[in-house]
Coordinates of C-alpha atoms in Angstrom, one line a residue:
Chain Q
X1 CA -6.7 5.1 -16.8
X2 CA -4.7 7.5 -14.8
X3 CA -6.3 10.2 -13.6
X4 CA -6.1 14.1 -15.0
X5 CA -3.9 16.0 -13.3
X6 CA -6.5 18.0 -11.5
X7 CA -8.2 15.3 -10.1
X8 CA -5.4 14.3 -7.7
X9 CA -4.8 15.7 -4.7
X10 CA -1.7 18.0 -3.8
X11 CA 1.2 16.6 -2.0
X12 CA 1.7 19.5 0.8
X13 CA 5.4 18.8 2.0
X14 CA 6.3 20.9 5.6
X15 CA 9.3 22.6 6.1
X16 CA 11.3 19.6 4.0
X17 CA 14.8 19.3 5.3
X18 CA 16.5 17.8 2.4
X19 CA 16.0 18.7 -1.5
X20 CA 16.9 14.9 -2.1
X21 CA 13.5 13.8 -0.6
X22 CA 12.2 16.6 -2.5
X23 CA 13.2 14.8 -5.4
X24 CA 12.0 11.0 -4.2
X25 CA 8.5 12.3 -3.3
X26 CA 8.0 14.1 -6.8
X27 CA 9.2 10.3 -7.8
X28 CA 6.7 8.3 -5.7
X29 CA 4.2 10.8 -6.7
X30 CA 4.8 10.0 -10.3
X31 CA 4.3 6.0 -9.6
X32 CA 0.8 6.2 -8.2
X33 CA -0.4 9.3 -10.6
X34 CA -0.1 12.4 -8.1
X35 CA 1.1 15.9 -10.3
X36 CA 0.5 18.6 -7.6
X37 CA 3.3 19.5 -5.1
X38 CA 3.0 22.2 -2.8
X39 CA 6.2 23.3 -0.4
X40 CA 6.4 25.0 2.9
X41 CA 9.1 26.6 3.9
X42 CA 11.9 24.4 2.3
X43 CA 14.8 24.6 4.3
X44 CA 17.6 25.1 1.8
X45 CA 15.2 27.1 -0.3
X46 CA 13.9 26.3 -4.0
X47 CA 14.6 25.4 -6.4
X48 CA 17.6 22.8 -5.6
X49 CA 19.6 21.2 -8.3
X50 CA 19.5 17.8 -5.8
X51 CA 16.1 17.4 -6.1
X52 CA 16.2 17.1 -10.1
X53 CA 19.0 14.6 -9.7
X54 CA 17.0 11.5 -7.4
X55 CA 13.8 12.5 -9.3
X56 CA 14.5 9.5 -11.9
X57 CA 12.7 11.4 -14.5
X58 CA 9.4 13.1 -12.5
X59 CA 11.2 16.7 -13.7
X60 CA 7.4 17.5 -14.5
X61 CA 6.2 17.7 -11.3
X62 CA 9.4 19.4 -9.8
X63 CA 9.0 22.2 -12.1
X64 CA 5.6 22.8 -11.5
X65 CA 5.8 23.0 -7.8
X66 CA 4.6 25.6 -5.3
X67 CA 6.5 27.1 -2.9
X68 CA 4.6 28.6 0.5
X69 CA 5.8 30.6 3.0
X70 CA 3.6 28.8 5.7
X71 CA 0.9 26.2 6.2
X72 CA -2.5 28.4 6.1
X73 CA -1.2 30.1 2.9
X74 CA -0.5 26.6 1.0
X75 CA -3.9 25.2 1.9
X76 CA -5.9 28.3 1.5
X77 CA -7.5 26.9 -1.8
X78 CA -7.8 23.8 -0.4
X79 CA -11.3 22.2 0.6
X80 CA -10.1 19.3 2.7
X81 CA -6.6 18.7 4.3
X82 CA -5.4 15.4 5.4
X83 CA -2.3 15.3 7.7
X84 CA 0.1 12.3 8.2
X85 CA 0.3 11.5 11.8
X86 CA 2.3 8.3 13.0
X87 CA 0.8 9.2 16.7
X88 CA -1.8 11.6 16.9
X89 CA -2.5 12.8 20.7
X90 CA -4.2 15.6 22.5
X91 CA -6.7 16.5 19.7
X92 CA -10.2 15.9 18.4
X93 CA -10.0 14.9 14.7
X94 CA -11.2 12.2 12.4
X95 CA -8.2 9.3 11.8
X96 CA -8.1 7.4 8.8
X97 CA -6.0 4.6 7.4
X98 CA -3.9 5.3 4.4
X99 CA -6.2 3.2 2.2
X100 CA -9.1 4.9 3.5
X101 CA -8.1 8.0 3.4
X102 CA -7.3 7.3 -0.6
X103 CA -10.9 6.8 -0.9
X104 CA -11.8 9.6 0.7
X105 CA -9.4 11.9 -1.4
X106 CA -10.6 10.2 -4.4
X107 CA -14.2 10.8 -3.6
X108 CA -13.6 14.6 -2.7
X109 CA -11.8 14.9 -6.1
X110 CA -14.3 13.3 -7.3
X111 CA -16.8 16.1 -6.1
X112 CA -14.6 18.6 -7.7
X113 CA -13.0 20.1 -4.2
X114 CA -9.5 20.7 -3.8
X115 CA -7.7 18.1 -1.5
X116 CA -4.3 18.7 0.0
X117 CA -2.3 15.7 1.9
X118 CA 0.7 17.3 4.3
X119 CA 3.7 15.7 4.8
X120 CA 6.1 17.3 8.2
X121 CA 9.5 17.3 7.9
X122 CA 11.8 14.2 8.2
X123 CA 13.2 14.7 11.2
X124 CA 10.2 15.1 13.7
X125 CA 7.3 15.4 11.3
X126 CA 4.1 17.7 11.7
X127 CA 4.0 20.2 14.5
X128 CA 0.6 20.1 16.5
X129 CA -0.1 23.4 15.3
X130 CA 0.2 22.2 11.6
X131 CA -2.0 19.4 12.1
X132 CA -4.2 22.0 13.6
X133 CA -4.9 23.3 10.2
X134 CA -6.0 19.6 8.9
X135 CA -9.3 18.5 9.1
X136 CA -8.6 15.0 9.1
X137 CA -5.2 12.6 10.0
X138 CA -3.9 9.8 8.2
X139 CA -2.1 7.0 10.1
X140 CA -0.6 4.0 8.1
X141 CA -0.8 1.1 9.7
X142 CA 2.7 -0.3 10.2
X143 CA 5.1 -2.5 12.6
X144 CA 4.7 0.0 16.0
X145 CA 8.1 -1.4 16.7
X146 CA 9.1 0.3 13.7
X147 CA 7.1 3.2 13.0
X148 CA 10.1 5.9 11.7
X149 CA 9.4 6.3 7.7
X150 CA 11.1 7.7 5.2
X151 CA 9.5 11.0 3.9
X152 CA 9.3 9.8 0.4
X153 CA 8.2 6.3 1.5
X154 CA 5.7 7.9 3.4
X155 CA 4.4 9.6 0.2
X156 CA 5.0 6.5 -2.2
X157 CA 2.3 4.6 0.6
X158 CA -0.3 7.5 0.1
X159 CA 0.4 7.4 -3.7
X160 CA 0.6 3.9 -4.4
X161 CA -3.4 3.9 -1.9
X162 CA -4.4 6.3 -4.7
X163 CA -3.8 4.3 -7.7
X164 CA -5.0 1.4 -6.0
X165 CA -8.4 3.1 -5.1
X166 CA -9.7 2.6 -8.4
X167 CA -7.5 0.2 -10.8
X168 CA -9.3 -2.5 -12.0
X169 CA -6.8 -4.8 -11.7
X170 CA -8.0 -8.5 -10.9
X171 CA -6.0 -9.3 -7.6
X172 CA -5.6 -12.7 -9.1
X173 CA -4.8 -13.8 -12.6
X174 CA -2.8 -16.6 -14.7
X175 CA -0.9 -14.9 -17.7
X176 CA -0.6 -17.3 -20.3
X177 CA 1.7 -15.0 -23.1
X178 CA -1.8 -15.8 -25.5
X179 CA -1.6 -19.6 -25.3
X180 CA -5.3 -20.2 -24.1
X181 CA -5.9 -22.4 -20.7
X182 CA -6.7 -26.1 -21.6
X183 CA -10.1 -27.1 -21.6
X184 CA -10.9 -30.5 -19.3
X185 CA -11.4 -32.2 -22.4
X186 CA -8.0 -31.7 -23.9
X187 CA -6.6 -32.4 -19.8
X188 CA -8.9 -35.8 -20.1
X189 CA -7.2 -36.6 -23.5
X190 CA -3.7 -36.3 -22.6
X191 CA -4.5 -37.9 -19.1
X192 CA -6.2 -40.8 -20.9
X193 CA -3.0 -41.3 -23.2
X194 CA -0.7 -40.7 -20.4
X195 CA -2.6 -43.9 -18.1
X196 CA -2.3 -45.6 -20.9
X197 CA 1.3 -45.4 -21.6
X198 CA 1.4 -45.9 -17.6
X199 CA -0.4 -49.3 -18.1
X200 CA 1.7 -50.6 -20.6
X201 CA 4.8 -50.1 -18.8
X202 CA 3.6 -51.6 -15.6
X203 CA 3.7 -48.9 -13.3
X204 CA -0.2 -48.7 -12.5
X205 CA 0.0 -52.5 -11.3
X206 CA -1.2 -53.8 -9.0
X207 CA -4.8 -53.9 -10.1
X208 CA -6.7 -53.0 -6.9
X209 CA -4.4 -50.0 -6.8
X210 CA -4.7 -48.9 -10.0
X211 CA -7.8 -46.3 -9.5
X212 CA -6.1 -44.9 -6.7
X213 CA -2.7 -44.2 -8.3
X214 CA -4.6 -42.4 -11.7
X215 CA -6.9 -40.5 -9.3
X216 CA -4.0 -39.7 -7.4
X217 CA -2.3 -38.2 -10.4
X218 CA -5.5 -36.1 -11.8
X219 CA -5.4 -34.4 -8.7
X220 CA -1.8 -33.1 -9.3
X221 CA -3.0 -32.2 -13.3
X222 CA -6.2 -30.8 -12.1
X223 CA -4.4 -28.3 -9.8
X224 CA -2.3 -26.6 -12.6
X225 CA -4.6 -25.1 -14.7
X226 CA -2.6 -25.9 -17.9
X227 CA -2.7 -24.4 -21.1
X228 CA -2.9 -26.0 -24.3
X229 CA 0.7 -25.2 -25.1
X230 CA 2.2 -27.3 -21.9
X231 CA 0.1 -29.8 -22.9
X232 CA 1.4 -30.2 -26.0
X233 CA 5.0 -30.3 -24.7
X234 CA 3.7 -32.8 -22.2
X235 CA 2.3 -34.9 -24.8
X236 CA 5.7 -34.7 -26.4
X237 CA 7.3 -35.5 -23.3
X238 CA 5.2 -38.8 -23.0
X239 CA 5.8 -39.8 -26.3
X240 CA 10.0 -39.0 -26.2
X241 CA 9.7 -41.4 -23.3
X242 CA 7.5 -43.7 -24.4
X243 CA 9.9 -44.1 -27.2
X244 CA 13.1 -44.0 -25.4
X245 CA 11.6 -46.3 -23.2
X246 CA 10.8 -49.2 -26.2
X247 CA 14.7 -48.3 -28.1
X248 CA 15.7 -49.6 -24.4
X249 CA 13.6 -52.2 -24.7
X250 CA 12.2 -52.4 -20.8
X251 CA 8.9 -52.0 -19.7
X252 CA 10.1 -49.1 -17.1
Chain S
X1 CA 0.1 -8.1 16.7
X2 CA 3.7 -8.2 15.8
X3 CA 4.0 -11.2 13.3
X4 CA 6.9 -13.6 15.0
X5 CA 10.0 -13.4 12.9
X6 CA 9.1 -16.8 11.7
X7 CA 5.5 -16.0 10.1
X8 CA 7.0 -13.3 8.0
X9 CA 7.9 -13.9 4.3
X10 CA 11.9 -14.1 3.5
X11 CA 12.7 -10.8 0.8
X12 CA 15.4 -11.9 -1.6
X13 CA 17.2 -8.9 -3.1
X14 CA 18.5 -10.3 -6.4
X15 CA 22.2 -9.2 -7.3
X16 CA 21.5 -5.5 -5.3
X17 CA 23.7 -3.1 -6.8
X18 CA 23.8 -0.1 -4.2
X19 CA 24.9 -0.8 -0.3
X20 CA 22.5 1.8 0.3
X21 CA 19.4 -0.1 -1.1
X22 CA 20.3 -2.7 1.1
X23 CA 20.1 -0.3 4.4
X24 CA 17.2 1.5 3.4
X25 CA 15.3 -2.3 2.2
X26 CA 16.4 -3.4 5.7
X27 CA 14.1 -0.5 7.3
X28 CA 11.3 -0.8 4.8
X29 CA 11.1 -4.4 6.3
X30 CA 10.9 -3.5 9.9
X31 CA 8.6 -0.7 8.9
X32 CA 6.2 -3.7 7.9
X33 CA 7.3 -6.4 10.2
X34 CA 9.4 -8.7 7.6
X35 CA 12.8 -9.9 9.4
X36 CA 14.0 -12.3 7.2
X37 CA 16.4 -10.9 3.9
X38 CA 18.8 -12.6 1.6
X39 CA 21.0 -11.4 -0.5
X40 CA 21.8 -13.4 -3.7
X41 CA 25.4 -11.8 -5.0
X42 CA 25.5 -8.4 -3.9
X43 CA 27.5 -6.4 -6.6
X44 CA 29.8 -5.0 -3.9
X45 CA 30.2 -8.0 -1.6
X46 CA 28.6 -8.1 1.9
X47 CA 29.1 -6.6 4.7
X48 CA 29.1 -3.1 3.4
X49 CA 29.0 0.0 5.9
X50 CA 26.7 2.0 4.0
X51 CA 24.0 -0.5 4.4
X52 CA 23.8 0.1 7.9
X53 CA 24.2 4.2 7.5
X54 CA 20.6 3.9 5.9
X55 CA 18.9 1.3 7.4
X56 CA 17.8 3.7 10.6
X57 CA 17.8 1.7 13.2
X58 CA 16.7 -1.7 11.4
X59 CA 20.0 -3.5 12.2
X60 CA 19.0 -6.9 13.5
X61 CA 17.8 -7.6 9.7
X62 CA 21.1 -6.7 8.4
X63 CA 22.5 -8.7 10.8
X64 CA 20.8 -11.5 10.3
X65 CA 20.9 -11.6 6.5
X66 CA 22.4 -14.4 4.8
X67 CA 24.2 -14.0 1.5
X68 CA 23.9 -17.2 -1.1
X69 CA 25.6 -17.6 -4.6
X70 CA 22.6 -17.8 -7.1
X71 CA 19.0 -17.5 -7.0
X72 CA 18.2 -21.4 -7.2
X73 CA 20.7 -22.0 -3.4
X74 CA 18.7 -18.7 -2.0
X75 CA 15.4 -20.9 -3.0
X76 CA 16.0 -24.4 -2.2
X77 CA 14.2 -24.4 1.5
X78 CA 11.3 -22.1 0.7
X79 CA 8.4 -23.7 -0.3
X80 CA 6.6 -20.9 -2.3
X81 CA 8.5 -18.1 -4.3
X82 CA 7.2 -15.1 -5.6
X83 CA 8.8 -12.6 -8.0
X84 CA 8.4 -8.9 -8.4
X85 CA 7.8 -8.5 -12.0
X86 CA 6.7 -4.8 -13.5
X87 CA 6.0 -6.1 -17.2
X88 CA 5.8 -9.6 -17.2
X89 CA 6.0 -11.3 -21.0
X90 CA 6.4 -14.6 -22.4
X91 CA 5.6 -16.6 -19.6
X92 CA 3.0 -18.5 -18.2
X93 CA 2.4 -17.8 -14.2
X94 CA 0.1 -17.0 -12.2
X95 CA 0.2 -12.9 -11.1
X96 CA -0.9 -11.0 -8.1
X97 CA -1.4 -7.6 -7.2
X98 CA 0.5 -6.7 -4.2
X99 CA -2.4 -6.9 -1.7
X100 CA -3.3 -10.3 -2.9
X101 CA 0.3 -11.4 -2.9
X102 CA 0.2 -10.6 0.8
X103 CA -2.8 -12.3 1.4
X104 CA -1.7 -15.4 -0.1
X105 CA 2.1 -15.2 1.6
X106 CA 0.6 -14.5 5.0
X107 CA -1.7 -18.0 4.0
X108 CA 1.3 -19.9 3.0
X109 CA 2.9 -18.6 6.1
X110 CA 0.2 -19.8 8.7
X111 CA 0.0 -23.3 6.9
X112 CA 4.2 -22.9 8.2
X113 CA 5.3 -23.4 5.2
X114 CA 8.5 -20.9 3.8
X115 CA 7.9 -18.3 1.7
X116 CA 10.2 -15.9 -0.3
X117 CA 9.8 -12.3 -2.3
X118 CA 12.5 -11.8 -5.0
X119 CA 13.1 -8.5 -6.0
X120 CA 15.5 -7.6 -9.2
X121 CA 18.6 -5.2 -9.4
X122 CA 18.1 -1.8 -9.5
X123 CA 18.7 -1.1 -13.0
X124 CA 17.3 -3.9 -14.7
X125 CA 15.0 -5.7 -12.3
X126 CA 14.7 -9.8 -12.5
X127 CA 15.9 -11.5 -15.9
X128 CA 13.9 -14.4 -17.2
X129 CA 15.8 -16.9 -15.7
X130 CA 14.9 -15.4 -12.1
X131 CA 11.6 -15.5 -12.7
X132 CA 11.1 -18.5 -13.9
X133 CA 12.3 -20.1 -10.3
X134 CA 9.3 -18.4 -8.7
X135 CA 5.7 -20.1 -8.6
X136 CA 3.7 -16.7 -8.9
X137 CA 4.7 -13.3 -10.2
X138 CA 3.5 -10.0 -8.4
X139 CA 3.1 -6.5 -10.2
X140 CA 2.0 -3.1 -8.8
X141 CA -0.5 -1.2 -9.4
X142 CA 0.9 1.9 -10.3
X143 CA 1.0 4.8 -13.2
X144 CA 1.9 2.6 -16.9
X145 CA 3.6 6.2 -17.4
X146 CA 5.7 6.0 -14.6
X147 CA 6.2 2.7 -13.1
X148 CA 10.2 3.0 -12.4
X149 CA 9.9 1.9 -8.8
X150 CA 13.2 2.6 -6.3
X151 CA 14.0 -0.9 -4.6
X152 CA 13.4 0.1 -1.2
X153 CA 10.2 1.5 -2.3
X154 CA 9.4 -1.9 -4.1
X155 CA 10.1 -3.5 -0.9
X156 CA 7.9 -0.8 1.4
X157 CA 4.9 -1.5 -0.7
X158 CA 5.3 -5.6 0.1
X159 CA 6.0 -4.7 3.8
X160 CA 3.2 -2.4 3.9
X161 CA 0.8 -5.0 2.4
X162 CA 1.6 -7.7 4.7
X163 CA 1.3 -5.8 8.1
X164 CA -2.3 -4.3 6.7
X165 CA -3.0 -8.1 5.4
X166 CA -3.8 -8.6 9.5
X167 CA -3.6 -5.3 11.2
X168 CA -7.4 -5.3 12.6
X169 CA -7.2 -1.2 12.0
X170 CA -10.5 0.3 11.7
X171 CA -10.2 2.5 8.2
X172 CA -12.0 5.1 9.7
X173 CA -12.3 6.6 13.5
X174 CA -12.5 9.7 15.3
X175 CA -10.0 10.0 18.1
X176 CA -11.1 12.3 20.8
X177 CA -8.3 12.4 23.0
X178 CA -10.0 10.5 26.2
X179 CA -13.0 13.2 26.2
X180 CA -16.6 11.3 25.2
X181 CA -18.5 11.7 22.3
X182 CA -22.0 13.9 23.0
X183 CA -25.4 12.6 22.8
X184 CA -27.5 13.8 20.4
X185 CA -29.4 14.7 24.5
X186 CA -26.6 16.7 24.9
X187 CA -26.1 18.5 21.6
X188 CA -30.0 19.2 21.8
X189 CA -29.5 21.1 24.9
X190 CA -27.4 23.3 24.0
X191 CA -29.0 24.3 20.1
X192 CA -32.2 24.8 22.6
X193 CA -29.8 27.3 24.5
X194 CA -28.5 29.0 21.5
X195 CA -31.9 29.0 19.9
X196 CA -33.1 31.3 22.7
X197 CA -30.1 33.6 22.8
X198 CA -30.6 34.0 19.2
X199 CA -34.2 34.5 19.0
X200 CA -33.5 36.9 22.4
X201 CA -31.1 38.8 19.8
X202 CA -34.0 39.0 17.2
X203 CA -31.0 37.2 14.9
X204 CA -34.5 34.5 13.8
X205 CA -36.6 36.8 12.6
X206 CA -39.0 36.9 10.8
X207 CA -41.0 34.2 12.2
X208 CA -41.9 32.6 8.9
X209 CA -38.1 31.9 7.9
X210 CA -37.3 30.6 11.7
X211 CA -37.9 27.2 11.4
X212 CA -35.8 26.7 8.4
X213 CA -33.0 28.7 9.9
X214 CA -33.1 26.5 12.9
X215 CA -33.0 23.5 10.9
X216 CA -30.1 24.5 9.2
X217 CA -28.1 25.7 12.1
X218 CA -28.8 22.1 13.3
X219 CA -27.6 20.3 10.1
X220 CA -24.4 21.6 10.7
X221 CA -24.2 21.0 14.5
X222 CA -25.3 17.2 13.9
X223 CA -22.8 16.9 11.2
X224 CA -19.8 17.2 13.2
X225 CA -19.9 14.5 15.9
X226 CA -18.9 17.0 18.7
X227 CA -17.6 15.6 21.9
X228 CA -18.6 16.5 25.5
X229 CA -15.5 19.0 25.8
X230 CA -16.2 20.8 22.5
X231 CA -20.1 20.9 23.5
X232 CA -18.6 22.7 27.1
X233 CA -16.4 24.8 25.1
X234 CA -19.2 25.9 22.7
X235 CA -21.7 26.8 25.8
X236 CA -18.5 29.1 27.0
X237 CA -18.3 30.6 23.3
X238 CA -22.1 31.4 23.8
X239 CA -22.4 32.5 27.2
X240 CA -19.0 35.2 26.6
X241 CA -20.8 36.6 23.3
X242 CA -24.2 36.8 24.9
X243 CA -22.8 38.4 27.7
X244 CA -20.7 40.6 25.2
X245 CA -24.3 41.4 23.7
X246 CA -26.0 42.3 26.9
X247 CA -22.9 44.4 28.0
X248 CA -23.2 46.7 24.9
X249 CA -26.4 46.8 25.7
X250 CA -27.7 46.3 21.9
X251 CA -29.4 43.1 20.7
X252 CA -27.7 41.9 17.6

């Protein structure tokens, strides 16, 4: 399931200010299955003890990073660039989303071209003249109230869009720990025992509300989409107070 | 398109260890447009400086949050209660990816009822006894190898999600910076133009290869979706090298 190392596009990070960030990125990278960094012009130079330390473990990828001297010369393999943008103006370029943009990389990869993303540097982000070298911009869409992101957060979007792009997770799905979903039958069962129980103790009367009150309650079990383990406590839930309910020896 | 601070789902940090997790959750949130946070005993007590060191500018969430005892007091007016939950075992709940999660909290939301995000302690994420307060568990897609997730990054995804659940974005545009895209009337005009300055330079010959050279000049031109100015800027680019041309007097 994750992809091979050379199928993911390379993480281009401009002129990074702070080796720490260095060391989150290679860690967001990690969690949606990016391997390549690539560094411009780091400003404390490379490599940085810092970056190892807030890396929580993504050494790999530190280790094998890259480090340019300016933007052409770190994308000069490179097929396609994408460049983060939170406000692109005064240019002519293709803008993407973050999402689609992950579906674009994936599918360029996917062709066997090299794909770069670039990242600018914390403080004031790309220079027009580094996006000049991009063939495409990425803007997430995010709170304009709020735009300013984090560097590594700002990779972790792009990375966690690339994972995304082709898990086949089901967005929606019960775990059940192995304990298979009740069929209607065993529902109707327990339902039938639990009316009954209901009827001897009185509280389904009156009559002429009666189908009301159990229809009432089936909508309630219906919903839950129990397994045949909670049914099997519920059946021993009925019976503990069925019974407690004849020791006291009153109907409710 | 801002969500009002009342249509946003409430983020629960869960016995948060680090002050600075706190500050940098607090600008995750306004990076996605949630407002509302809780704390559910902070290891270090609340207020804590630090917080608002690294929540860049989101103060107004730290302001507002509200600190409560145990998980079940930080629950008891929401309506709906998800949990963050990497590796979820011996349970029985329903789980969502995090789009879906959004999805469904944004529902819940619009139907004005109150919903709630629990997310775990840094080192050791939600216990058992956490979870089983919420109604539906969420998990990432991310890299199995690699799925260590920083809290405030945990929290970015969720805030991400939400604010793309409704942002109308298109996933894919080309800005062009005011100046029009050109009709395919325009772009004709000018491949006729360059046409005859290169079949003036002889650059088309021999005959029997010129309409295939043509063609594939014009495959390229069509790809690119050029604009009005680029199309004016490209006529320039002609004229100067045909003049160029004619000036040394030499026709290729």
């Amino acid at each position: 399931m994750q992809p091979a190392p050379g199928e993911s596009p390379i993480v281009v990070l401009v002129r990074p200010q702070l080796a720490e960030n260095i060391g989150t990125t290679a860690r967001a990278m990690a969690n949606g299955g990016l391997f390549h960094l690539r560094l411009v012009a780091p400003r404390d130079g490379w490599p940085q003890d810092r970056a190892w330390r807030t890396a929580s473990g993504a050494d790999a990828i530190l280790e094998a990073a890259e480090v340019f001297p300016d933007v052409p010369s770190a994308l000069a393999d490179c097929h396609r660039v994408f460049a983060t943008c939170p406000r692109p103006r005064h240019m002519i370029k293709p803008l993407r989303t973050a999402r689609a943009a992950a579906e674009d990389t994936r599918e360029i990869n996917g062709r066997g071209l090299r794909c770069a993303v670039m990242f600018g540097p914390e403080r004031a982000g790309l220079e027009a003249e580094d996006m000049a070298h991009a063939d495409t911009l990425v803007r997430y869409p995010l709170n304009p109230a709020h735009m300013s992101l984090n560097l590594a957060q700002a990779v972790m979007i792009f990375a966690y869009e690339w994972w995304t792009a082709t898990e086949p997770t089901p967005a929606r799905k019960l775990i059940t720990n192995g304990t298979p979903v009740a069929t209607k039958g065993l529902l109707e069962a327990f339902l039938d025992r639990l009316v009954s129980e209901l009827d001897a103790s009185g509280f389904l009367e009156p009559e002429k509300k009666r189908a009301n009150m159990v229809r009432n309650l089936r909508h309630w079990f219906e919903r839950g989409e129990v397994t045949e383990q909670e049914l099997r406590t519920l059946h021993g839930v009925v019976t503990e107070l069925s019974v407690g309910r004849m020791r006291r020896g009153r109907p409710d």
